[in-house]
mmCIF file of C-alpha atoms in Angstrom:
data_model
loop_
_atom_site.group_PDB
_atom_site.id
_atom_site.type_symbol
_atom_site.label_atom_id
_atom_site.label_comp_id
_atom_site.label_asym_id
_atom_site.label_seq_id
_atom_site.Cartn_x
_atom_site.Cartn_y
_atom_site.Cartn_z
ATOM 1 C CA MET M 11 -141.763 125.893 120.193
ATOM 2 C CA ILE M 12 -138.798 124.090 121.737
ATOM 3 C CA LYS M 13 -137.491 125.527 125.011
ATOM 4 C CA CYS M 14 -133.780 125.680 125.793
ATOM 5 C CA ALA M 15 -134.270 123.991 129.174
ATOM 6 C CA THR M 16 -135.716 120.846 127.532
ATOM 7 C CA CYS M 17 -133.876 120.912 124.194
ATOM 8 C CA ALA M 18 -131.931 117.706 123.462
ATOM 9 C CA VAL M 19 -129.051 119.663 121.883
ATOM 10 C CA LYS M 20 -128.970 122.655 124.232
ATOM 11 C CA ASN M 21 -125.255 122.091 124.941
ATOM 12 C CA LYS M 22 -124.445 122.561 121.261
ATOM 13 C CA CYS M 23 -125.783 126.094 120.839
ATOM 14 C CA LEU M 24 -124.782 129.452 122.256
ATOM 15 C CA LYS M 25 -126.898 131.431 124.716
ATOM 16 C CA ASP M 26 -126.783 134.562 122.601
ATOM 17 C CA MET M 27 -128.648 132.787 119.788
ATOM 18 C CA LYS M 28 -131.853 132.800 121.871
ATOM 19 C CA CYS M 29 -133.563 130.908 119.074
ATOM 20 C CA ASP M 30 -136.775 130.213 120.957
ATOM 21 C CA LEU M 31 -137.326 133.655 122.495
ATOM 22 C CA ILE M 32 -139.595 136.445 121.300
ATOM 23 C CA LYS M 33 -138.086 139.740 120.166
ATOM 24 C CA PRO M 34 -139.396 143.303 119.931
ATOM 25 C CA LYS M 35 -140.408 144.239 116.395
ATOM 26 C CA TYR M 36 -140.015 147.981 116.849
ATOM 27 C CA GLY M 37 -136.891 148.897 118.728
ATOM 28 C CA LYS M 38 -133.829 147.471 120.373
ATOM 29 C CA ILE M 39 -133.621 146.446 124.031
ATOM 30 C CA LYS M 40 -130.218 145.813 125.563
ATOM 31 C CA HIS M 41 -131.230 144.170 128.867
ATOM 32 C CA VAL M 42 -134.540 142.657 130.022
ATOM 33 C CA VAL M 43 -135.013 142.302 133.784
ATOM 34 C CA GLY M 44 -137.946 140.568 135.468
ATOM 35 C CA VAL M 45 -139.038 141.842 138.890
ATOM 36 C CA ILE M 46 -141.004 139.176 140.740
ATOM 37 C CA SER M 47 -142.228 138.177 144.187
ATOM 38 C CA GLY M 48 -143.590 135.041 145.778
ATOM 39 C CA LYS M 49 -146.893 136.664 146.760
ATOM 40 C CA GLY M 50 -148.779 139.885 146.241
ATOM 41 C CA GLY M 51 -148.737 142.851 148.583
ATOM 42 C CA VAL M 52 -144.990 142.995 149.208
ATOM 43 C CA GLY M 53 -144.386 146.101 147.101
ATOM 44 C CA LYS M 54 -143.112 144.460 143.917
ATOM 45 C CA SER M 55 -144.546 147.149 141.648
ATOM 46 C CA THR M 56 -143.174 149.856 143.915
ATOM 47 C CA VAL M 57 -139.709 148.302 143.726
ATOM 48 C CA THR M 58 -140.039 148.072 139.930
ATOM 49 C CA GLY M 59 -140.871 151.759 139.783
ATOM 50 C CA VAL M 60 -138.066 152.780 142.144
ATOM 51 C CA LEU M 61 -135.540 150.682 140.217
ATOM 52 C CA ALA M 62 -136.674 152.238 136.927
ATOM 53 C CA VAL M 63 -136.274 155.733 138.393
ATOM 54 C CA GLN M 64 -132.809 154.983 139.750
ATOM 55 C CA LEU M 65 -131.634 153.525 136.432
ATOM 56 C CA ARG M 66 -132.981 156.600 134.661
ATOM 57 C CA LYS M 67 -131.113 158.853 137.093
ATOM 58 C CA LEU M 68 -127.881 157.144 136.039
ATOM 59 C CA GLY M 69 -128.604 158.124 132.454
ATOM 60 C CA TYR M 70 -129.941 154.819 131.139
ATOM 61 C CA LYS M 71 -132.839 154.658 128.689
ATOM 62 C CA VAL M 72 -135.501 152.701 130.564
ATOM 63 C CA GLY M 73 -138.841 151.100 129.802
ATOM 64 C CA VAL M 74 -141.380 149.316 132.011
ATOM 65 C CA LEU M 75 -143.718 146.552 130.859
ATOM 66 C CA ASP M 76 -146.587 146.022 133.288
ATOM 67 C CA GLY M 77 -146.645 142.237 133.142
ATOM 68 C CA ASP M 78 -149.137 141.797 135.982
ATOM 69 C CA ILE M 79 -151.978 141.998 133.485
ATOM 70 C CA THR M 80 -154.857 141.207 135.850
ATOM 71 C CA GLY M 81 -153.502 143.506 138.572
ATOM 72 C CA PRO M 82 -151.625 146.307 136.784
ATOM 73 C CA SER M 83 -150.138 148.935 139.084
ATOM 74 C CA MET M 84 -147.474 150.813 137.134
ATOM 75 C CA PRO M 85 -149.740 153.589 135.755
ATOM 76 C CA ARG M 86 -150.760 154.513 139.297
ATOM 77 C CA PHE M 87 -147.160 154.413 140.548
ATOM 78 C CA PHE M 88 -146.141 156.916 137.872
ATOM 79 C CA GLY M 89 -149.305 159.009 138.283
ATOM 80 C CA LEU M 90 -150.421 158.169 134.736
ATOM 81 C CA GLU M 91 -153.706 156.368 135.384
ATOM 82 C CA LYS M 92 -155.634 158.802 133.140
ATOM 83 C CA GLU M 93 -153.281 158.342 130.186
ATOM 84 C CA ARG M 94 -153.980 156.088 127.209
ATOM 85 C CA THR M 95 -151.689 154.100 124.930
ATOM 86 C CA GLY M 96 -151.286 155.526 121.453
ATOM 87 C CA TYR M 97 -151.173 153.625 118.170
ATOM 88 C CA ALA M 98 -148.988 154.333 115.157
ATOM 89 C CA PRO M 99 -148.926 152.866 111.640
ATOM 90 C CA THR M 100 -146.126 150.528 110.584
ATOM 91 C CA ASP M 101 -144.625 149.763 107.189
ATOM 92 C CA VAL M 102 -147.240 147.033 106.772
ATOM 93 C CA GLU M 103 -150.689 148.170 105.668
ATOM 94 C CA ASN M 104 -153.361 147.990 108.402
ATOM 95 C CA VAL M 105 -150.793 146.885 110.997
ATOM 96 C CA PHE M 106 -150.241 149.202 113.953
ATOM 97 C CA LYS M 107 -147.815 149.364 116.859
ATOM 98 C CA PHE M 108 -148.349 150.492 120.439
ATOM 99 C CA VAL M 109 -146.883 153.839 121.462
ATOM 100 C CA PRO M 110 -145.860 153.689 125.141
ATOM 101 C CA VAL M 111 -146.747 156.385 127.637
ATOM 102 C CA GLU M 112 -143.720 158.310 128.907
ATOM 103 C CA THR M 113 -143.307 159.363 132.529
ATOM 104 C CA GLY M 114 -141.963 162.702 133.699
ATOM 105 C CA LEU M 115 -138.423 161.300 133.607
ATOM 106 C CA GLY M 116 -138.912 159.792 130.163
ATOM 107 C CA ILE M 117 -139.464 156.168 131.235
ATOM 108 C CA LYS M 118 -141.447 154.389 128.499
ATOM 109 C CA THR M 119 -144.342 152.461 130.017
ATOM 110 C CA ILE M 120 -146.938 150.062 128.636
ATOM 111 C CA SER M 121 -149.823 148.586 130.641
ATOM 112 C CA MET M 122 -153.269 147.114 130.079
ATOM 113 C CA ASN M 123 -154.613 149.907 132.282
ATOM 114 C CA PHE M 124 -153.655 152.346 129.521
ATOM 115 C CA MET M 125 -156.157 150.521 127.297
ATOM 116 C CA ILE M 126 -159.135 149.870 129.574
ATOM 117 C CA GLU M 127 -160.807 151.587 132.499
ATOM 118 C CA GLU M 128 -158.840 151.154 135.710
ATOM 119 C CA GLU M 129 -161.578 149.226 137.538
ATOM 120 C CA GLU M 130 -162.577 147.011 134.592
ATOM 121 C CA PRO M 131 -161.630 143.339 135.195
ATOM 122 C CA LEU M 132 -160.043 141.144 132.544
ATOM 123 C CA LEU M 133 -161.911 137.836 132.412
ATOM 124 C CA TRP M 134 -159.164 136.012 130.556
ATOM 125 C CA LYS M 135 -157.486 132.702 131.289
ATOM 126 C CA GLY M 136 -153.792 131.807 131.259
ATOM 127 C CA PRO M 137 -153.090 131.238 127.526
ATOM 128 C CA VAL M 138 -154.854 134.460 126.507
ATOM 129 C CA LEU M 139 -153.043 136.459 129.187
ATOM 130 C CA GLY M 140 -149.708 135.094 128.017
ATOM 131 C CA ASN M 141 -150.409 135.886 124.366
ATOM 132 C CA VAL M 142 -151.537 139.434 125.172
ATOM 133 C CA LEU M 143 -148.423 140.042 127.245
ATOM 134 C CA MET M 144 -146.195 138.783 124.440
ATOM 135 C CA GLN M 145 -147.939 141.151 122.025
ATOM 136 C CA LEU M 146 -147.391 144.090 124.385
ATOM 137 C CA PHE M 147 -143.691 143.229 124.365
ATOM 138 C CA THR M 148 -143.235 142.573 120.650
ATOM 139 C CA ASP M 149 -145.595 145.208 119.196
ATOM 140 C CA THR M 150 -144.645 148.251 121.279
ATOM 141 C CA ASP M 151 -142.435 150.942 119.778
ATOM 142 C CA TRP M 152 -139.761 150.841 122.485
ATOM 143 C CA GLY M 153 -137.093 152.659 120.508
ATOM 144 C CA GLU M 154 -133.584 152.226 121.924
ATOM 145 C CA LEU M 155 -133.624 150.977 125.538
ATOM 146 C CA ASP M 156 -130.796 150.054 127.865
ATOM 147 C CA TYR M 157 -133.201 148.354 130.293
ATOM 148 C CA LEU M 158 -136.728 147.016 130.073
ATOM 149 C CA LEU M 159 -138.115 146.112 133.486
ATOM 150 C CA ILE M 160 -141.009 143.660 133.547
ATOM 151 C CA ASP M 161 -143.268 143.983 136.580
ATOM 152 C CA MET M 162 -144.182 140.296 136.740
ATOM 153 C CA PRO M 163 -147.232 138.787 138.437
ATOM 154 C CA PRO M 164 -146.432 137.192 141.801
ATOM 155 C CA GLY M 165 -145.976 133.472 142.211
ATOM 156 C CA THR M 166 -145.353 130.626 139.799
ATOM 157 C CA GLY M 167 -148.440 130.795 137.594
ATOM 158 C CA ASP M 168 -148.929 130.673 133.822
ATOM 159 C CA VAL M 169 -147.952 134.268 133.047
ATOM 160 C CA ALA M 170 -144.788 134.177 135.160
ATOM 161 C CA MET M 171 -143.807 130.931 133.445
ATOM 162 C CA THR M 172 -144.500 132.442 130.011
ATOM 163 C CA ILE M 173 -142.164 135.342 130.777
ATOM 164 C CA MET M 174 -139.394 133.050 132.002
ATOM 165 C CA GLU M 175 -139.714 130.635 129.076
ATOM 166 C CA GLN M 176 -140.373 132.911 126.115
ATOM 167 C CA PHE M 177 -139.009 136.386 126.939
ATOM 168 C CA PRO M 178 -135.291 137.236 126.575
ATOM 169 C CA VAL M 179 -134.882 137.759 130.333
ATOM 170 C CA ASP M 180 -131.283 138.405 131.408
ATOM 171 C CA TYR M 181 -132.071 137.840 135.083
ATOM 172 C CA LEU M 182 -134.718 138.162 137.794
ATOM 173 C CA VAL M 183 -134.819 140.431 140.827
ATOM 174 C CA MET M 184 -136.770 138.968 143.754
ATOM 175 C CA VAL M 185 -138.811 141.206 146.063
ATOM 176 C CA SER M 186 -139.563 140.039 149.586
ATOM 177 C CA THR M 187 -140.557 141.370 152.996
ATOM 178 C CA PRO M 188 -139.145 140.339 156.395
ATOM 179 C CA GLN M 189 -141.809 137.753 157.301
ATOM 180 C CA ASN M 190 -140.722 134.095 157.210
ATOM 181 C CA MET M 191 -143.940 133.130 155.401
ATOM 182 C CA VAL M 192 -143.066 135.450 152.513
ATOM 183 C CA SER M 193 -139.502 134.111 152.370
ATOM 184 C CA MET M 194 -140.817 130.558 152.095
ATOM 185 C CA ILE M 195 -143.026 131.435 149.118
ATOM 186 C CA VAL M 196 -140.188 133.366 147.467
ATOM 187 C CA GLN M 197 -138.146 130.166 147.597
ATOM 188 C CA LYS M 198 -140.715 128.512 145.313
ATOM 189 C CA VAL M 199 -140.109 131.197 142.688
ATOM 190 C CA VAL M 200 -136.341 130.850 143.086
ATOM 191 C CA ASN M 201 -136.632 127.100 142.535
ATOM 192 C CA MET M 202 -138.798 127.614 139.445
ATOM 193 C CA ALA M 203 -136.278 130.069 138.003
ATOM 194 C CA GLU M 204 -133.501 127.552 138.623
ATOM 195 C CA LYS M 205 -135.402 124.814 136.799
ATOM 196 C CA LEU M 206 -136.013 127.153 133.853
ATOM 197 C CA GLU M 207 -132.364 128.253 133.889
ATOM 198 C CA ILE M 208 -133.113 131.925 134.578
ATOM 199 C CA PRO M 209 -130.435 133.659 136.697
ATOM 200 C CA VAL M 210 -131.589 135.420 139.880
ATOM 201 C CA LYS M 211 -129.503 138.500 140.642
ATOM 202 C CA GLY M 212 -130.627 138.700 144.266
ATOM 203 C CA VAL M 213 -133.366 139.876 146.602
ATOM 204 C CA ILE M 214 -134.557 143.345 147.539
ATOM 205 C CA GLN M 215 -136.203 143.361 150.946
ATOM 206 C CA ASN M 216 -139.038 145.872 150.988
ATOM 207 C CA LEU M 217 -140.737 147.206 154.143
ATOM 208 C CA SER M 218 -137.534 146.189 155.892
ATOM 209 C CA TYR M 219 -137.525 148.772 158.678
ATOM 210 C CA ILE M 220 -138.961 152.069 159.852
ATOM 211 C CA LYS M 221 -136.748 154.977 160.820
ATOM 212 C CA CYS M 222 -137.398 156.988 163.986
ATOM 213 C CA ASN M 223 -138.270 160.605 163.154
ATOM 214 C CA HIS M 224 -136.387 161.850 166.216
ATOM 215 C CA CYS M 225 -133.125 159.884 166.422
ATOM 216 C CA GLY M 226 -132.962 158.214 163.002
ATOM 217 C CA GLU M 227 -132.627 154.709 164.482
ATOM 218 C CA LYS M 228 -133.741 151.868 162.223
ATOM 219 C CA MET M 229 -136.388 149.678 163.857
ATOM 220 C CA ASN M 230 -137.408 146.244 162.563
ATOM 221 C CA VAL M 231 -141.185 145.908 162.643
ATOM 222 C CA PHE M 232 -141.924 142.395 161.383
ATOM 223 C CA THR M 233 -139.006 140.321 162.668
ATOM 224 C CA ARG M 234 -135.764 140.485 164.603
ATOM 225 C CA ASN M 235 -133.948 138.519 161.921
ATOM 226 C CA THR M 236 -131.659 140.622 159.757
ATOM 227 C CA ALA M 237 -132.266 141.053 156.043
ATOM 228 C CA GLU M 238 -128.864 139.488 155.411
ATOM 229 C CA SER M 239 -129.772 136.322 157.324
ATOM 230 C CA GLN M 240 -133.083 135.954 155.497
ATOM 231 C CA ALA M 241 -131.417 136.434 152.116
ATOM 232 C CA GLU M 242 -128.824 133.843 153.102
ATOM 233 C CA LYS M 243 -131.593 131.336 153.869
ATOM 234 C CA MET M 244 -132.905 131.863 150.335
ATOM 235 C CA GLY M 245 -129.413 131.409 148.947
ATOM 236 C CA LEU M 246 -129.519 134.871 147.354
ATOM 237 C CA PRO M 247 -127.415 138.022 147.646
ATOM 238 C CA LEU M 248 -129.135 140.906 149.430
ATOM 239 C CA LEU M 249 -129.292 143.729 146.888
ATOM 240 C CA ALA M 250 -130.942 146.381 149.062
ATOM 241 C CA GLU M 251 -133.239 147.080 151.995
ATOM 242 C CA LEU M 252 -136.060 149.572 151.477
ATOM 243 C CA PRO M 253 -137.856 151.199 154.424
ATOM 244 C CA ILE M 254 -141.469 151.660 155.423
ATOM 245 C CA ASN M 255 -141.878 155.335 154.585
ATOM 246 C CA PRO M 256 -145.209 157.112 155.239
ATOM 247 C CA ASP M 257 -144.021 160.074 153.150
ATOM 248 C CA PHE M 258 -143.561 157.782 150.167
ATOM 249 C CA SER M 259 -147.113 156.468 150.599
ATOM 250 C CA GLU M 260 -148.471 160.023 150.588
ATOM 251 C CA HIS M 261 -146.574 160.878 147.415
ATOM 252 C CA LEU M 262 -147.779 157.643 145.810
ATOM 253 C CA GLU M 263 -151.403 158.519 146.547
ATOM 254 C CA ALA M 264 -150.812 161.978 145.078
ATOM 255 C CA GLY M 265 -149.278 160.566 141.885
ATOM 256 C CA GLN M 266 -145.813 161.890 142.801
ATOM 257 C CA ALA M 267 -144.001 158.627 143.592
ATOM 258 C CA GLU M 268 -141.608 159.025 140.667
ATOM 259 C CA ARG M 269 -140.456 162.440 141.858
ATOM 260 C CA PHE M 270 -140.110 161.258 145.466
ATOM 261 C CA ALA M 271 -138.057 158.192 144.468
ATOM 262 C CA ALA M 272 -135.814 160.377 142.311
ATOM 263 C CA THR M 273 -135.084 162.977 144.996
ATOM 264 C CA ASN M 274 -134.994 160.925 148.214
ATOM 265 C CA PRO M 275 -131.457 159.596 148.889
ATOM 266 C CA GLU M 276 -132.890 156.622 150.838
ATOM 267 C CA TYR M 277 -133.591 154.949 147.503
ATOM 268 C CA ASP M 278 -130.144 155.475 145.991
ATOM 269 C CA VAL M 279 -128.988 152.327 147.808
ATOM 270 C CA ILE M 280 -130.923 150.195 145.344
ATOM 271 C CA MET M 281 -128.458 151.086 142.592
ATOM 272 C CA GLU M 282 -125.296 149.923 144.332
ATOM 273 C CA ALA M 283 -126.011 146.348 143.249
ATOM 274 C CA PHE M 284 -126.498 147.371 139.617
ATOM 275 C CA ARG M 285 -123.411 149.497 138.980
ATOM 276 C CA ASN M 286 -121.441 146.559 137.540
ATOM 277 C CA ASP M 287 -124.467 145.120 135.781
ATOM 278 C CA GLU M 288 -123.181 145.084 132.226
ATOM 279 C CA GLN M 289 -119.893 143.472 133.219
ATOM 280 C CA GLU M 290 -121.753 140.753 135.151
ATOM 281 C CA ILE M 291 -124.111 139.982 132.271
ATOM 282 C CA TYR M 292 -121.213 139.911 129.810
ATOM 283 C CA ALA M 293 -119.191 137.605 132.077
ATOM 284 C CA ARG M 294 -122.152 135.249 132.566
ATOM 285 C CA ASN M 295 -122.828 135.005 128.824
ATOM 286 C CA LYS M 296 -119.122 134.541 128.112
ATOM 287 C CA ALA M 297 -118.944 131.743 130.680
ATOM 288 C CA VAL M 298 -121.853 129.978 128.989
ATOM 289 C CA LYS M 299 -120.130 130.263 125.612
ATOM 290 C CA LYS M 300 -116.880 128.860 127.009
ATOM 291 C CA LYS M 301 -118.752 125.931 128.468
ATOM 292 C CA THR M 302 -120.375 125.056 125.145
ATOM 293 C CA ILE M 303 -117.306 125.363 122.909
ATOM 294 C CA PRO M 304 -116.001 121.796 123.572
ATOM 295 C CA PHE M 305 -119.331 120.390 122.361
ATOM 296 C CA LEU M 306 -119.304 122.171 118.992
#
């Protein structure tokens, strides 16, 4: 399969053709967004869940694909770890489609942990992981979605590259924490996205601060550098800062993270950067088309 980034005639075709990208067989997805980090443990899956909740609050139809196949976390975020994926017949004999598990807010979710026991490891290598992930995307009955968020594995490995090369990703959202070491590794992912011609919308800094229970002052725990300055070093817009919140951790452990993220105004800030999303995507695609017209 020829990739757009290496195609000899890439300047002669339009972006909306997406001739080399996989498509869902059962449903229609308007926007696909990859959520990624440079390393694990920065709260990428939490940010994916919070973003999904906030988009749902605005009335969008939202789905989540747990793309971190060897370390799936989305069922636990939504309190659905005991649920199992359903299967439904298709128009083709002996061919079935996955039925996603829906959260309390109606977010459609698919994950390998809906198919195996939570503590069972997957002893698969890169090509198999990539093929399984593509099947989860193409063979799930998504219905009509405004947004599908992909909780991507951290780093620049095989699965992350498969998503960037073969999925119809509109853009990536980077997740980081205040430490300089994390920012350095995030830059590797940013550079990979640039080489593969995947737009990066910006960075969400998680665990950015802790708020005093008495006076409400924000205190930086990991560094004195501001989130804005760290985002500037990465060459990315700062989309939002999310706090260290012990109450959120308690709700997560109790399987109530979705409800907490939906009712706590601290997390509404994450949506400010997405309010003009459709206009930005349209403008970016239109700009690409304008650029290619002279070569037709």
